[in-house]
């Protein structure tokens, strides 16, 4: 057996492959496609204090090499999650991360308190969703606001605290430092890139135009994600979970090469729903075939 484990101290993974928030669901939506026990961890759909219906109108727009979404954090709310979804996650006995989002600092603090009370081992704080009118990016683009928010969350939550950063900034290093100084345990990067989808339909000289402005994900954002992960690793000592455009083994290896300790698979889940399990198997086979001792040895060689 090849050792693929990742030890974050407070949180340990059997392998470095996670499913990204918003692309897997809450707990068992992908049961028909893969054995989730073979995945390092799943990250839940973003959860807010109250139930959210999400944005009205068209929410998805497929583009070359990617997907634009403006879901708007549709979710069932924390109380329903605890009653309806958390028991199933515990029954499955798998690693999971609760992704949380809020409009105000108080929203985040209350969610942190609830997470602590419920004994949730790992939380990912969404301060980077571009598809809501209040919260998230308001905190994730200003280092002082971000520091204050994460400091308050840290006071209430003792578990493994991951902060999900946005690429829609020029100063990702300053934001990463604010996260580190506020006491977070880990950074995940990146969330979606702001994008615009344009659909044109012509009937003679008449044009029907449809616009979808939201977050761009998928293969096309991988170079941006790799750059951001590298910059973050050069600025802070915190471990980084890399995500953005990963669809095959080589993509994952590239993220390891620039410093990521683990990865999250997002948009590829929609077209290849068992991709996380496939990559776990392919990674073990690759390490054995190439003669590396384990995942740690592979990462060491990739970073020389």
Coordinates of C-alpha atoms in Angstrom, one line a residue:
X1 CA 0.0 0.0 0.0
X2 CA 1.3 3.4 -1.0
X3 CA 1.0 6.0 1.8
X4 CA -1.0 8.9 0.3
X5 CA -1.9 10.5 3.7
X6 CA -1.7 14.2 4.4
X7 CA -1.3 15.2 8.0
X8 CA -2.4 18.8 8.8
X9 CA -2.1 18.2 12.5
X10 CA -5.7 18.8 13.5
X11 CA -7.0 17.2 10.4
X12 CA -5.7 14.1 8.6
X13 CA -6.6 12.9 5.1
X14 CA -6.1 9.3 3.8
X15 CA -5.2 10.9 0.5
X16 CA -4.8 14.5 -0.8
X17 CA -7.9 14.6 -3.0
X18 CA -11.0 16.6 -1.8
X19 CA -14.2 17.6 -3.5
X20 CA -14.7 21.4 -3.7
X21 CA -17.6 23.2 -2.2
X22 CA -20.7 23.6 -4.4
X23 CA -19.7 20.8 -6.7
X24 CA -20.5 17.7 -4.6
X25 CA -23.6 18.6 -2.6
X26 CA -24.0 18.0 1.1
X27 CA -23.1 14.3 1.7
X28 CA -24.5 11.5 -0.4
X29 CA -25.5 13.1 -3.8
X30 CA -22.7 11.2 -5.6
X31 CA -23.3 7.8 -4.0
X32 CA -24.3 6.3 -7.3
X33 CA -21.0 7.3 -8.9
X34 CA -18.2 6.7 -6.4
X35 CA -17.2 5.2 -3.1
X36 CA -16.7 8.4 -1.1
X37 CA -14.7 6.5 1.5
X38 CA -11.9 6.4 -1.1
X39 CA -11.7 10.2 -1.2
X40 CA -9.6 12.3 1.2
X41 CA -12.5 14.5 2.2
X42 CA -15.6 16.2 0.8
X43 CA -16.3 19.9 1.3
X44 CA -20.0 20.6 1.7
X45 CA -22.0 23.1 -0.2
X46 CA -21.7 26.6 1.3
X47 CA -23.9 26.9 4.4
X48 CA -25.4 30.1 5.8
X49 CA -27.3 30.8 9.0
X50 CA -30.6 30.9 7.2
X51 CA -31.9 29.1 4.2
X52 CA -31.1 30.9 0.9
X53 CA -33.0 30.5 -2.4
X54 CA -30.1 31.7 -4.5
X55 CA -30.1 34.0 -7.4
X56 CA -33.1 34.3 -9.8
X57 CA -32.7 33.9 -13.6
X58 CA -30.1 31.9 -15.5
X59 CA -27.5 30.5 -13.2
X60 CA -25.1 28.6 -15.4
X61 CA -23.3 29.4 -18.7
X62 CA -20.9 27.0 -20.3
X63 CA -17.9 28.6 -22.0
X64 CA -14.7 27.3 -23.7
X65 CA -12.8 25.3 -21.1
X66 CA -15.0 26.3 -18.2
X67 CA -18.3 27.1 -16.5
X68 CA -19.7 30.4 -15.3
X69 CA -22.1 30.2 -12.3
X70 CA -24.2 32.6 -10.4
X71 CA -25.9 30.2 -8.0
X72 CA -25.9 32.7 -5.2
X73 CA -25.2 30.3 -2.3
X74 CA -28.5 28.5 -2.5
X75 CA -28.6 26.2 0.6
X76 CA -30.8 24.8 3.3
X77 CA -29.3 26.8 6.2
X78 CA -27.3 25.5 9.2
X79 CA -30.2 24.2 11.3
X80 CA -31.5 22.0 8.5
X81 CA -28.0 20.9 7.7
X82 CA -27.5 19.7 11.3
X83 CA -30.8 17.9 11.3
X84 CA -30.9 16.5 7.8
X85 CA -27.3 16.1 6.6
X86 CA -24.9 15.9 9.5
X87 CA -26.2 12.5 10.7
X88 CA -25.6 11.0 7.3
X89 CA -22.1 12.4 7.1
X90 CA -21.4 10.9 10.5
X91 CA -22.9 7.6 9.5
X92 CA -20.7 7.4 6.5
X93 CA -17.7 8.0 8.8
X94 CA -15.8 10.1 6.3
X95 CA -13.7 13.2 6.5
X96 CA -15.7 16.3 5.6
X97 CA -15.3 20.0 5.8
X98 CA -18.2 22.4 6.5
X99 CA -18.0 25.4 4.1
X100 CA -19.6 28.5 5.8
X101 CA -20.6 31.9 4.4
X102 CA -22.3 35.0 5.8
X103 CA -23.5 38.5 5.1
X104 CA -22.0 39.9 8.3
X105 CA -19.2 39.2 10.8
X106 CA -21.9 38.1 13.3
X107 CA -23.2 35.5 10.8
X108 CA -19.7 33.9 10.5
X109 CA -19.2 34.0 14.3
X110 CA -22.5 32.3 15.0
X111 CA -21.7 29.6 12.4
X112 CA -18.3 29.1 14.0
X113 CA -19.9 28.7 17.4
X114 CA -22.4 26.2 16.0
X115 CA -19.6 24.3 14.3
X116 CA -17.7 24.1 17.6
X117 CA -20.7 23.0 19.5
X118 CA -21.5 20.2 17.0
X119 CA -17.9 18.9 17.1
X120 CA -17.3 19.6 13.4
X121 CA -13.6 18.9 12.8
X122 CA -12.9 21.2 9.9
X123 CA -14.5 24.4 8.6
X124 CA -13.7 26.2 5.3
X125 CA -14.6 29.9 5.5
X126 CA -15.9 31.3 2.2
X127 CA -14.7 34.9 1.9
X128 CA -14.5 34.7 -1.9
X129 CA -17.8 34.0 -3.5
X130 CA -18.5 36.7 -6.2
X131 CA -22.1 35.8 -6.7
X132 CA -23.8 37.4 -3.6
X133 CA -24.7 41.0 -2.9
X134 CA -23.5 41.1 0.7
X135 CA -20.7 39.3 2.6
X136 CA -18.0 37.0 1.3
X137 CA -15.9 39.2 -1.1
X138 CA -16.5 42.2 1.2
X139 CA -14.3 40.5 3.7
X140 CA -12.0 38.6 1.3
X141 CA -10.6 41.6 -0.5
X142 CA -9.5 43.7 2.4
X143 CA -6.7 42.4 4.7
X144 CA -7.9 44.4 7.7
X145 CA -11.5 43.2 7.4
X146 CA -10.3 39.7 6.8
X147 CA -7.9 39.7 9.8
X148 CA -10.7 40.9 12.1
X149 CA -13.2 38.4 10.8
X150 CA -10.8 35.4 11.0
X151 CA -9.7 36.5 14.5
X152 CA -13.3 36.5 15.7
X153 CA -13.9 33.1 14.2
X154 CA -10.8 31.7 15.7
X155 CA -11.9 32.8 19.2
X156 CA -15.1 30.6 18.8
X157 CA -13.8 27.6 16.8
X158 CA -11.0 25.3 17.8
X159 CA -11.0 22.9 14.9
X160 CA -9.1 22.9 11.6
X161 CA -9.8 26.3 10.1
X162 CA -9.4 26.8 6.3
X163 CA -9.8 30.1 4.6
X164 CA -10.9 30.1 1.0
X165 CA -9.3 33.0 -0.9
X166 CA -10.4 34.8 -4.0
X167 CA -8.2 35.4 -7.1
X168 CA -10.1 38.6 -7.8
X169 CA -7.4 40.8 -6.1
X170 CA -4.0 42.2 -6.8
X171 CA -2.6 41.6 -3.3
X172 CA -3.1 37.9 -2.6
X173 CA 0.1 37.8 -0.5
X174 CA -1.3 40.5 1.9
X175 CA -4.5 38.6 2.3
X176 CA -2.7 35.3 3.0
X177 CA -0.6 37.1 5.7
X178 CA -3.7 38.5 7.3
X179 CA -5.2 34.9 7.4
X180 CA -2.0 33.6 8.9
X181 CA -1.7 36.3 11.5
X182 CA -5.4 35.8 12.5
X183 CA -4.7 32.2 13.5
X184 CA -6.1 30.2 10.7
X185 CA -4.7 26.7 10.1
X186 CA -4.8 26.5 6.3
X187 CA -5.6 28.4 3.0
X188 CA -7.6 27.0 0.1
X189 CA -7.1 28.8 -3.3
X190 CA -8.6 29.7 -5.5
X191 CA -12.3 30.4 -5.7
X192 CA -13.8 31.3 -9.1
X193 CA -12.6 34.2 -11.3
X194 CA -15.1 36.9 -12.2
X195 CA -16.3 36.3 -15.7
X196 CA -19.1 37.2 -18.2
X197 CA -20.9 34.9 -20.6
X198 CA -22.5 36.4 -23.7
X199 CA -25.0 34.5 -25.8
X200 CA -26.1 36.1 -29.1
X201 CA -29.0 34.9 -31.3
X202 CA -29.7 36.5 -34.7
X203 CA -32.9 36.7 -36.6
X204 CA -32.1 38.7 -39.6
X205 CA -31.0 42.1 -38.3
X206 CA -32.6 41.5 -34.9
X207 CA -30.3 40.4 -32.0
X208 CA -31.4 38.6 -28.8
X209 CA -28.7 39.0 -26.2
X210 CA -28.3 37.1 -23.0
X211 CA -25.6 37.9 -20.3
X212 CA -24.5 35.7 -17.4
X213 CA -22.1 37.4 -15.0
X214 CA -20.6 35.2 -12.3
X215 CA -17.8 33.0 -11.2
X216 CA -15.7 31.3 -13.9
X217 CA -14.3 27.8 -13.0
X218 CA -12.9 24.9 -14.9
X219 CA -9.8 24.0 -16.9
X220 CA -9.4 27.6 -18.2
X221 CA -8.5 29.0 -14.8
X222 CA -5.8 26.5 -13.9
X223 CA -2.8 28.8 -14.8
X224 CA -4.3 31.6 -12.6
X225 CA -4.8 29.1 -9.7
X226 CA -1.3 27.8 -10.0
X227 CA 0.1 31.3 -9.9
X228 CA -1.9 32.2 -6.8
X229 CA -0.9 29.0 -5.0
X230 CA 2.8 29.7 -5.7
X231 CA 2.5 33.3 -4.5
X232 CA 0.7 32.3 -1.3
X233 CA 3.3 29.7 -0.5
X234 CA 6.1 32.2 -1.0
X235 CA 4.4 34.6 1.4
X236 CA 3.2 32.4 4.3
X237 CA 4.0 29.2 6.2
X238 CA 0.5 27.9 6.2
X239 CA -0.4 24.8 4.2
X240 CA -2.3 25.4 1.0
X241 CA -5.1 23.3 -0.6
X242 CA -5.0 24.1 -4.3
X243 CA -8.0 24.1 -6.6
X244 CA -8.9 25.5 -10.0
X245 CA -9.2 23.5 -13.2
X246 CA -7.9 20.1 -12.0
X247 CA -9.2 17.4 -14.3
X248 CA -6.4 14.8 -14.5
X249 CA -3.3 13.4 -12.7
X250 CA -0.9 15.8 -14.2
X251 CA -2.9 18.8 -13.1
X252 CA -2.8 17.6 -9.6
X253 CA 1.0 17.1 -9.8
X254 CA 1.4 20.6 -11.0
X255 CA -0.3 21.9 -7.9
X256 CA 1.9 19.8 -5.7
X257 CA 4.9 21.2 -7.5
X258 CA 4.0 24.8 -6.6
X259 CA 3.4 24.0 -3.0
X260 CA -0.1 22.6 -2.5
X261 CA -0.4 19.9 0.1
X262 CA -3.8 18.7 -1.1
X263 CA -6.2 19.6 -3.9
X264 CA -9.9 20.1 -4.4
X265 CA -11.7 18.9 -7.5
X266 CA -14.5 21.2 -8.6
X267 CA -16.1 21.6 -12.1
X268 CA -14.7 18.3 -13.3
X269 CA -17.1 16.5 -10.9
X270 CA -20.0 17.5 -13.2
X271 CA -18.6 15.8 -16.3
X272 CA -16.7 13.0 -14.6
X273 CA -18.6 12.4 -11.3
X274 CA -16.1 9.7 -10.1
X275 CA -13.0 11.8 -10.8
X276 CA -11.9 12.1 -7.2
X277 CA -11.8 8.4 -6.8
X278 CA -10.1 7.9 -10.1
X279 CA -7.4 10.4 -9.2
X280 CA -6.7 8.7 -5.9
X281 CA -6.2 5.4 -7.6
X282 CA -4.1 7.0 -10.4
X283 CA -1.9 8.8 -7.9
X284 CA -1.1 5.6 -6.0
X285 CA -0.3 3.8 -9.2
X286 CA 1.9 6.6 -10.5
X287 CA 3.9 6.8 -7.2
X288 CA 4.5 3.0 -7.3
X289 CA 5.4 2.9 -11.0
X290 CA 7.9 5.8 -10.7
X291 CA 9.6 4.4 -7.6
X292 CA 8.7 7.1 -5.1
X293 CA 8.4 5.9 -1.5
X294 CA 5.2 7.7 -0.8
X295 CA 3.3 11.0 -1.5
X296 CA 5.7 13.0 0.7
X297 CA 8.7 11.8 -1.3
X298 CA 6.9 12.7 -4.6
X299 CA 6.2 16.2 -3.3
X300 CA 9.8 16.7 -2.2
X301 CA 11.1 15.8 -5.6
X302 CA 8.6 18.0 -7.4
X303 CA 9.6 21.0 -5.3
X304 CA 13.4 20.8 -5.9

